[in-house]
């Protein structure tokens, strides 16, 4: 096996398990080269390595364990990746906040150009990625010796989390760079599915008018459907919904089985974050609302009447 057909996926994990985005990234990796390895850089992360070894299509897991890798500090994780880079033709990260934090550092340290938000692999050096908020796709050919990619997870169906039997190899952790120190992690508590992983998303726009109305009108629908809650940027900027609910170009990119957009106009920046959803339901009182152009089910109605009716109908 030569470096050019070995692919390294940098896993996103919580030390005990692997995040779904890693499975989509492995799917992209399998299209880049013959042998896919996964790097689990963490601390006390044997559970994550075990889970990585079970991913279908992965042939080797590289496990680097050290206290200074515990919190995913970009400087240390990037150094760990760069230490391995000579053996690989491609290094892939999910295009999540964590992946986007590390990948540019790796690319810069290797003096190569990063290809961002890849949605299709057309060949080992040729990739498609969206531009202009997803309104156009550009085909990029990279002549760099190692391709550093971030993978838009909605572009690739996740490989199975089970069925693989990769070998786990413990590797030396790089030294602490000392460039950054972990201070504190504040995680929003949420009983709902994570917005990025949810099968169903109920999303609200400016039309809701207040955070109280979000809770009163949209939460019961999300509860009935077992859905994550999302929001347009206008709703977030107005303080109706928390920041981490924002869907769109400057928020999260989602592609659930079902996306229910309530009182959202459908600006291109919002569509950029949800147009790959399998089924889109839009409730809007304006028949000209752009969201209707991409909706599979368009309900022209006042959401304050239609959503409670829907909740009642769901029983
Ligand atoms: P509006 O555009 O105000 O639409 C409200 C809709 O609700 C209207 O269609 C109206 O007909 C309908 N409505 C009103 N009352 C009711 C009712 N009672 N029942 C049913 N329907 C009703 N936006 C994002 O969402 N995500 C992003 O990531 C994002 N990034 C951006 C990045 C940039 C650089 C820029 C410039 C903009 C970005 N935006 C983003 C903002 C985007 O352009 C829109 O302004 C925003 O999406 C509008 O939100 P909205 O649809 O909730 O509000």
Short mmCIF file of N, CA and C in Angstrom, two decimals, residues 201-291:
data_model
loop_
_atom_site.label_atom_id
_atom_site.label_comp_id
_atom_site.label_asym_id
_atom_site.label_seq_id
_atom_site.Cartn_x
_atom_site.Cartn_y
_atom_site.Cartn_z
N UNK A 201 -36.58 17.53 12.08
CA UNK A 201 -36.31 18.87 12.62
C UNK A 201 -37.57 19.72 12.45
N UNK A 202 -37.99 20.36 13.53
CA UNK A 202 -39.07 21.35 13.47
C UNK A 202 -38.42 22.71 13.66
N UNK A 203 -38.60 23.59 12.67
CA UNK A 203 -37.85 24.83 12.66
C UNK A 203 -38.80 26.01 12.58
N UNK A 204 -38.47 27.09 13.29
CA UNK A 204 -39.34 28.25 13.31
C UNK A 204 -38.63 29.51 12.86
N UNK A 205 -39.41 30.44 12.32
CA UNK A 205 -38.84 31.68 11.81
C UNK A 205 -39.30 32.90 12.59
N UNK A 206 -39.03 34.05 12.00
CA UNK A 206 -39.36 35.33 12.63
C UNK A 206 -40.84 35.41 12.99
N UNK A 207 -41.68 34.71 12.18
CA UNK A 207 -43.12 34.79 12.36
C UNK A 207 -43.56 34.37 13.77
N UNK A 208 -42.74 33.55 14.46
CA UNK A 208 -43.14 33.11 15.80
C UNK A 208 -43.27 34.29 16.76
N UNK A 209 -42.43 35.30 16.61
CA UNK A 209 -42.62 36.54 17.35
C UNK A 209 -42.01 36.59 18.74
N UNK A 210 -41.76 35.46 19.39
CA UNK A 210 -41.16 35.49 20.74
C UNK A 210 -40.68 34.09 21.12
N UNK A 211 -39.81 34.03 22.12
CA UNK A 211 -39.35 32.72 22.58
C UNK A 211 -40.51 31.97 23.25
N UNK A 212 -41.42 32.73 23.85
CA UNK A 212 -42.59 32.08 24.49
C UNK A 212 -43.41 31.35 23.43
N UNK A 213 -43.59 31.98 22.27
CA UNK A 213 -44.39 31.34 21.21
C UNK A 213 -43.65 30.13 20.61
N UNK A 214 -42.32 30.23 20.57
CA UNK A 214 -41.55 29.05 20.13
C UNK A 214 -41.90 27.87 21.04
N UNK A 215 -41.85 28.14 22.37
CA UNK A 215 -42.11 27.07 23.34
C UNK A 215 -43.56 26.61 23.28
N UNK A 216 -44.47 27.54 23.11
CA UNK A 216 -45.90 27.21 23.19
C UNK A 216 -46.39 26.51 21.92
N UNK A 217 -45.86 26.95 20.75
CA UNK A 217 -46.41 26.43 19.49
C UNK A 217 -45.53 25.31 18.90
N UNK A 218 -44.21 25.53 18.88
CA UNK A 218 -43.35 24.55 18.18
C UNK A 218 -42.93 23.36 19.06
N UNK A 219 -42.69 23.62 20.35
CA UNK A 219 -42.21 22.54 21.22
C UNK A 219 -43.17 21.34 21.24
N UNK A 220 -44.51 21.57 21.35
CA UNK A 220 -45.40 20.39 21.36
C UNK A 220 -45.28 19.57 20.06
N UNK A 221 -45.09 20.24 18.94
CA UNK A 221 -44.95 19.50 17.67
C UNK A 221 -43.65 18.70 17.68
N UNK A 222 -42.57 19.35 18.14
CA UNK A 222 -41.28 18.65 18.22
C UNK A 222 -41.38 17.46 19.17
N UNK A 223 -42.09 17.64 20.29
CA UNK A 223 -42.26 16.54 21.26
C UNK A 223 -42.99 15.37 20.62
N UNK A 224 -44.06 15.69 19.89
CA UNK A 224 -44.87 14.62 19.26
C UNK A 224 -44.04 13.84 18.24
N UNK A 225 -43.18 14.57 17.52
CA UNK A 225 -42.43 13.93 16.43
C UNK A 225 -41.07 13.40 16.89
N UNK A 226 -40.70 13.68 18.13
CA UNK A 226 -39.35 13.30 18.59
C UNK A 226 -38.28 14.05 17.80
N UNK A 227 -38.56 15.32 17.56
CA UNK A 227 -37.70 16.10 16.66
C UNK A 227 -36.76 17.03 17.40
N UNK A 228 -35.71 17.45 16.72
CA UNK A 228 -34.87 18.54 17.21
C UNK A 228 -35.54 19.85 16.81
N UNK A 229 -35.24 20.91 17.54
CA UNK A 229 -35.77 22.23 17.18
C UNK A 229 -34.70 23.03 16.46
N UNK A 230 -35.14 23.75 15.42
CA UNK A 230 -34.24 24.62 14.67
C UNK A 230 -34.87 25.98 14.51
N UNK A 231 -34.13 26.90 13.90
CA UNK A 231 -34.64 28.26 13.75
C UNK A 231 -33.94 28.95 12.59
N UNK A 232 -34.61 29.98 12.08
CA UNK A 232 -33.94 30.82 11.08
C UNK A 232 -33.04 31.80 11.82
N UNK A 233 -32.18 32.43 11.07
CA UNK A 233 -31.28 33.41 11.69
C UNK A 233 -32.08 34.61 12.23
N UNK A 234 -33.13 34.99 11.49
CA UNK A 234 -33.93 36.13 11.96
C UNK A 234 -34.51 35.82 13.34
N UNK A 235 -34.95 34.59 13.53
CA UNK A 235 -35.52 34.20 14.82
C UNK A 235 -34.43 34.18 15.90
N UNK A 236 -33.25 33.73 15.54
CA UNK A 236 -32.14 33.70 16.51
C UNK A 236 -31.70 35.12 16.85
N UNK A 237 -31.55 35.95 15.81
CA UNK A 237 -31.09 37.33 16.05
C UNK A 237 -32.09 38.09 16.92
N UNK A 238 -33.37 37.75 16.78
CA UNK A 238 -34.40 38.45 17.57
C UNK A 238 -34.48 37.89 18.99
N UNK A 239 -33.72 36.83 19.27
CA UNK A 239 -33.71 36.27 20.62
C UNK A 239 -34.84 35.29 20.88
N UNK A 240 -35.52 34.85 19.80
CA UNK A 240 -36.63 33.90 20.00
C UNK A 240 -36.10 32.49 20.23
N UNK A 241 -34.90 32.22 19.75
CA UNK A 241 -34.33 30.86 19.81
C UNK A 241 -32.83 30.98 20.06
N UNK A 242 -32.25 29.97 20.75
CA UNK A 242 -30.80 30.05 21.02
C UNK A 242 -29.97 29.93 19.74
N UNK A 243 -28.78 30.45 19.87
CA UNK A 243 -27.84 30.49 18.74
C UNK A 243 -27.60 29.14 18.08
N UNK A 244 -27.48 28.09 18.94
CA UNK A 244 -27.10 26.78 18.38
C UNK A 244 -28.28 26.09 17.69
N UNK A 245 -29.42 26.76 17.57
CA UNK A 245 -30.53 26.20 16.80
C UNK A 245 -30.49 26.70 15.35
N UNK A 246 -29.63 27.66 15.07
CA UNK A 246 -29.69 28.28 13.73
C UNK A 246 -29.31 27.31 12.61
N UNK A 247 -30.20 27.26 11.63
CA UNK A 247 -29.97 26.43 10.45
C UNK A 247 -29.65 27.37 9.29
N UNK A 248 -28.63 27.05 8.52
CA UNK A 248 -28.36 27.86 7.34
C UNK A 248 -26.89 28.05 7.08
N UNK A 249 -26.65 28.96 6.16
CA UNK A 249 -25.28 29.22 5.69
C UNK A 249 -24.34 29.53 6.85
N UNK A 250 -24.81 30.31 7.81
CA UNK A 250 -23.96 30.67 8.95
C UNK A 250 -24.40 29.93 10.22
N UNK A 251 -25.21 28.90 10.03
CA UNK A 251 -25.63 28.07 11.15
C UNK A 251 -25.27 26.63 10.87
N UNK A 252 -26.17 25.71 11.23
CA UNK A 252 -25.89 24.29 11.00
C UNK A 252 -26.43 23.86 9.64
N UNK A 253 -25.75 22.91 9.04
CA UNK A 253 -26.22 22.30 7.79
C UNK A 253 -26.87 20.98 8.19
N UNK A 254 -28.14 20.82 7.87
CA UNK A 254 -28.84 19.59 8.28
C UNK A 254 -29.47 18.93 7.06
N UNK A 255 -29.68 17.64 7.15
CA UNK A 255 -30.38 16.92 6.07
C UNK A 255 -31.20 15.79 6.70
N UNK A 256 -32.19 16.15 7.53
CA UNK A 256 -32.97 15.09 8.18
C UNK A 256 -33.93 14.42 7.21
N UNK A 257 -34.59 13.37 7.67
CA UNK A 257 -35.63 12.72 6.87
C UNK A 257 -36.80 13.66 6.67
N UNK A 258 -37.09 14.47 7.69
CA UNK A 258 -38.23 15.39 7.63
C UNK A 258 -37.84 16.74 8.24
N UNK A 259 -38.08 17.82 7.48
CA UNK A 259 -37.82 19.18 7.97
C UNK A 259 -39.12 19.96 7.88
N UNK A 260 -39.59 20.44 9.03
CA UNK A 260 -40.85 21.19 9.06
C UNK A 260 -40.52 22.65 9.31
N UNK A 261 -40.73 23.50 8.31
CA UNK A 261 -40.38 24.92 8.40
C UNK A 261 -41.65 25.72 8.67
N UNK A 262 -41.70 26.37 9.84
CA UNK A 262 -42.91 27.08 10.24
C UNK A 262 -42.62 28.59 10.26
N UNK A 263 -43.28 29.33 9.39
CA UNK A 263 -43.09 30.78 9.38
C UNK A 263 -41.69 31.18 9.01
N UNK A 264 -41.13 30.44 8.06
CA UNK A 264 -39.78 30.74 7.54
C UNK A 264 -39.94 31.07 6.06
N UNK A 265 -39.38 32.22 5.64
CA UNK A 265 -39.62 32.66 4.26
C UNK A 265 -38.90 31.79 3.22
N UNK A 266 -37.69 31.34 3.58
CA UNK A 266 -36.94 30.53 2.62
C UNK A 266 -35.87 31.33 1.89
N UNK A 267 -35.23 32.26 2.62
CA UNK A 267 -34.09 33.00 2.05
C UNK A 267 -33.00 32.00 1.67
N UNK A 268 -32.21 32.35 0.64
CA UNK A 268 -31.20 31.38 0.17
C UNK A 268 -30.25 30.96 1.28
N UNK A 269 -29.98 31.89 2.21
CA UNK A 269 -29.04 31.53 3.28
C UNK A 269 -29.65 30.48 4.22
N UNK A 270 -30.98 30.46 4.33
CA UNK A 270 -31.61 29.42 5.14
C UNK A 270 -31.64 28.11 4.36
N UNK A 271 -32.02 28.22 3.07
CA UNK A 271 -32.10 27.00 2.24
C UNK A 271 -30.75 26.29 2.20
N UNK A 272 -29.66 27.07 2.23
CA UNK A 272 -28.32 26.47 2.17
C UNK A 272 -28.11 25.46 3.29
N UNK A 273 -28.87 25.62 4.39
CA UNK A 273 -28.68 24.73 5.53
C UNK A 273 -29.63 23.57 5.59
N UNK A 274 -30.66 23.53 4.71
CA UNK A 274 -31.65 22.46 4.90
C UNK A 274 -32.22 21.88 3.60
N UNK A 275 -31.76 22.38 2.46
CA UNK A 275 -32.44 21.97 1.22
C UNK A 275 -32.18 20.51 0.85
N UNK A 276 -31.19 19.88 1.47
CA UNK A 276 -30.96 18.45 1.20
C UNK A 276 -31.81 17.53 2.08
N UNK A 277 -32.70 18.11 2.89
CA UNK A 277 -33.60 17.29 3.71
C UNK A 277 -34.44 16.41 2.79
N UNK A 278 -34.75 15.20 3.27
CA UNK A 278 -35.43 14.24 2.37
C UNK A 278 -36.85 14.71 2.06
N UNK A 279 -37.61 15.10 3.10
CA UNK A 279 -38.96 15.61 2.89
C UNK A 279 -39.07 16.96 3.60
N UNK A 280 -39.54 17.97 2.86
CA UNK A 280 -39.65 19.31 3.44
C UNK A 280 -41.12 19.71 3.49
N UNK A 281 -41.57 20.07 4.70
CA UNK A 281 -42.93 20.58 4.89
C UNK A 281 -42.79 22.06 5.24
N UNK A 282 -43.52 22.92 4.54
CA UNK A 282 -43.47 24.35 4.84
C UNK A 282 -44.86 24.86 5.18
N UNK A 283 -44.93 25.60 6.29
CA UNK A 283 -46.19 26.25 6.67
C UNK A 283 -45.94 27.75 6.64
N UNK A 284 -46.65 28.43 5.76
CA UNK A 284 -46.43 29.87 5.60
C UNK A 284 -47.72 30.49 5.10
N UNK A 285 -48.01 31.70 5.56
CA UNK A 285 -49.27 32.29 5.13
C UNK A 285 -49.14 33.06 3.81
N UNK A 286 -47.90 33.20 3.32
CA UNK A 286 -47.67 33.92 2.06
C UNK A 286 -47.50 32.90 0.92
N UNK A 287 -48.44 32.87 -0.03
CA UNK A 287 -48.32 31.88 -1.11
C UNK A 287 -47.07 32.08 -1.98
N UNK A 288 -46.50 33.29 -1.92
CA UNK A 288 -45.30 33.58 -2.72
C UNK A 288 -44.01 33.26 -1.97
N UNK A 289 -44.09 32.76 -0.76
CA UNK A 289 -42.87 32.53 0.04
C UNK A 289 -41.94 31.57 -0.71
N UNK A 290 -40.66 31.93 -0.86
CA UNK A 290 -39.71 31.09 -1.62
C UNK A 290 -39.57 29.67 -1.07
N UNK A 291 -39.85 29.48 0.22
CA UNK A 291 -39.71 28.13 0.79
C UNK A 291 -40.63 27.15 0.07
#
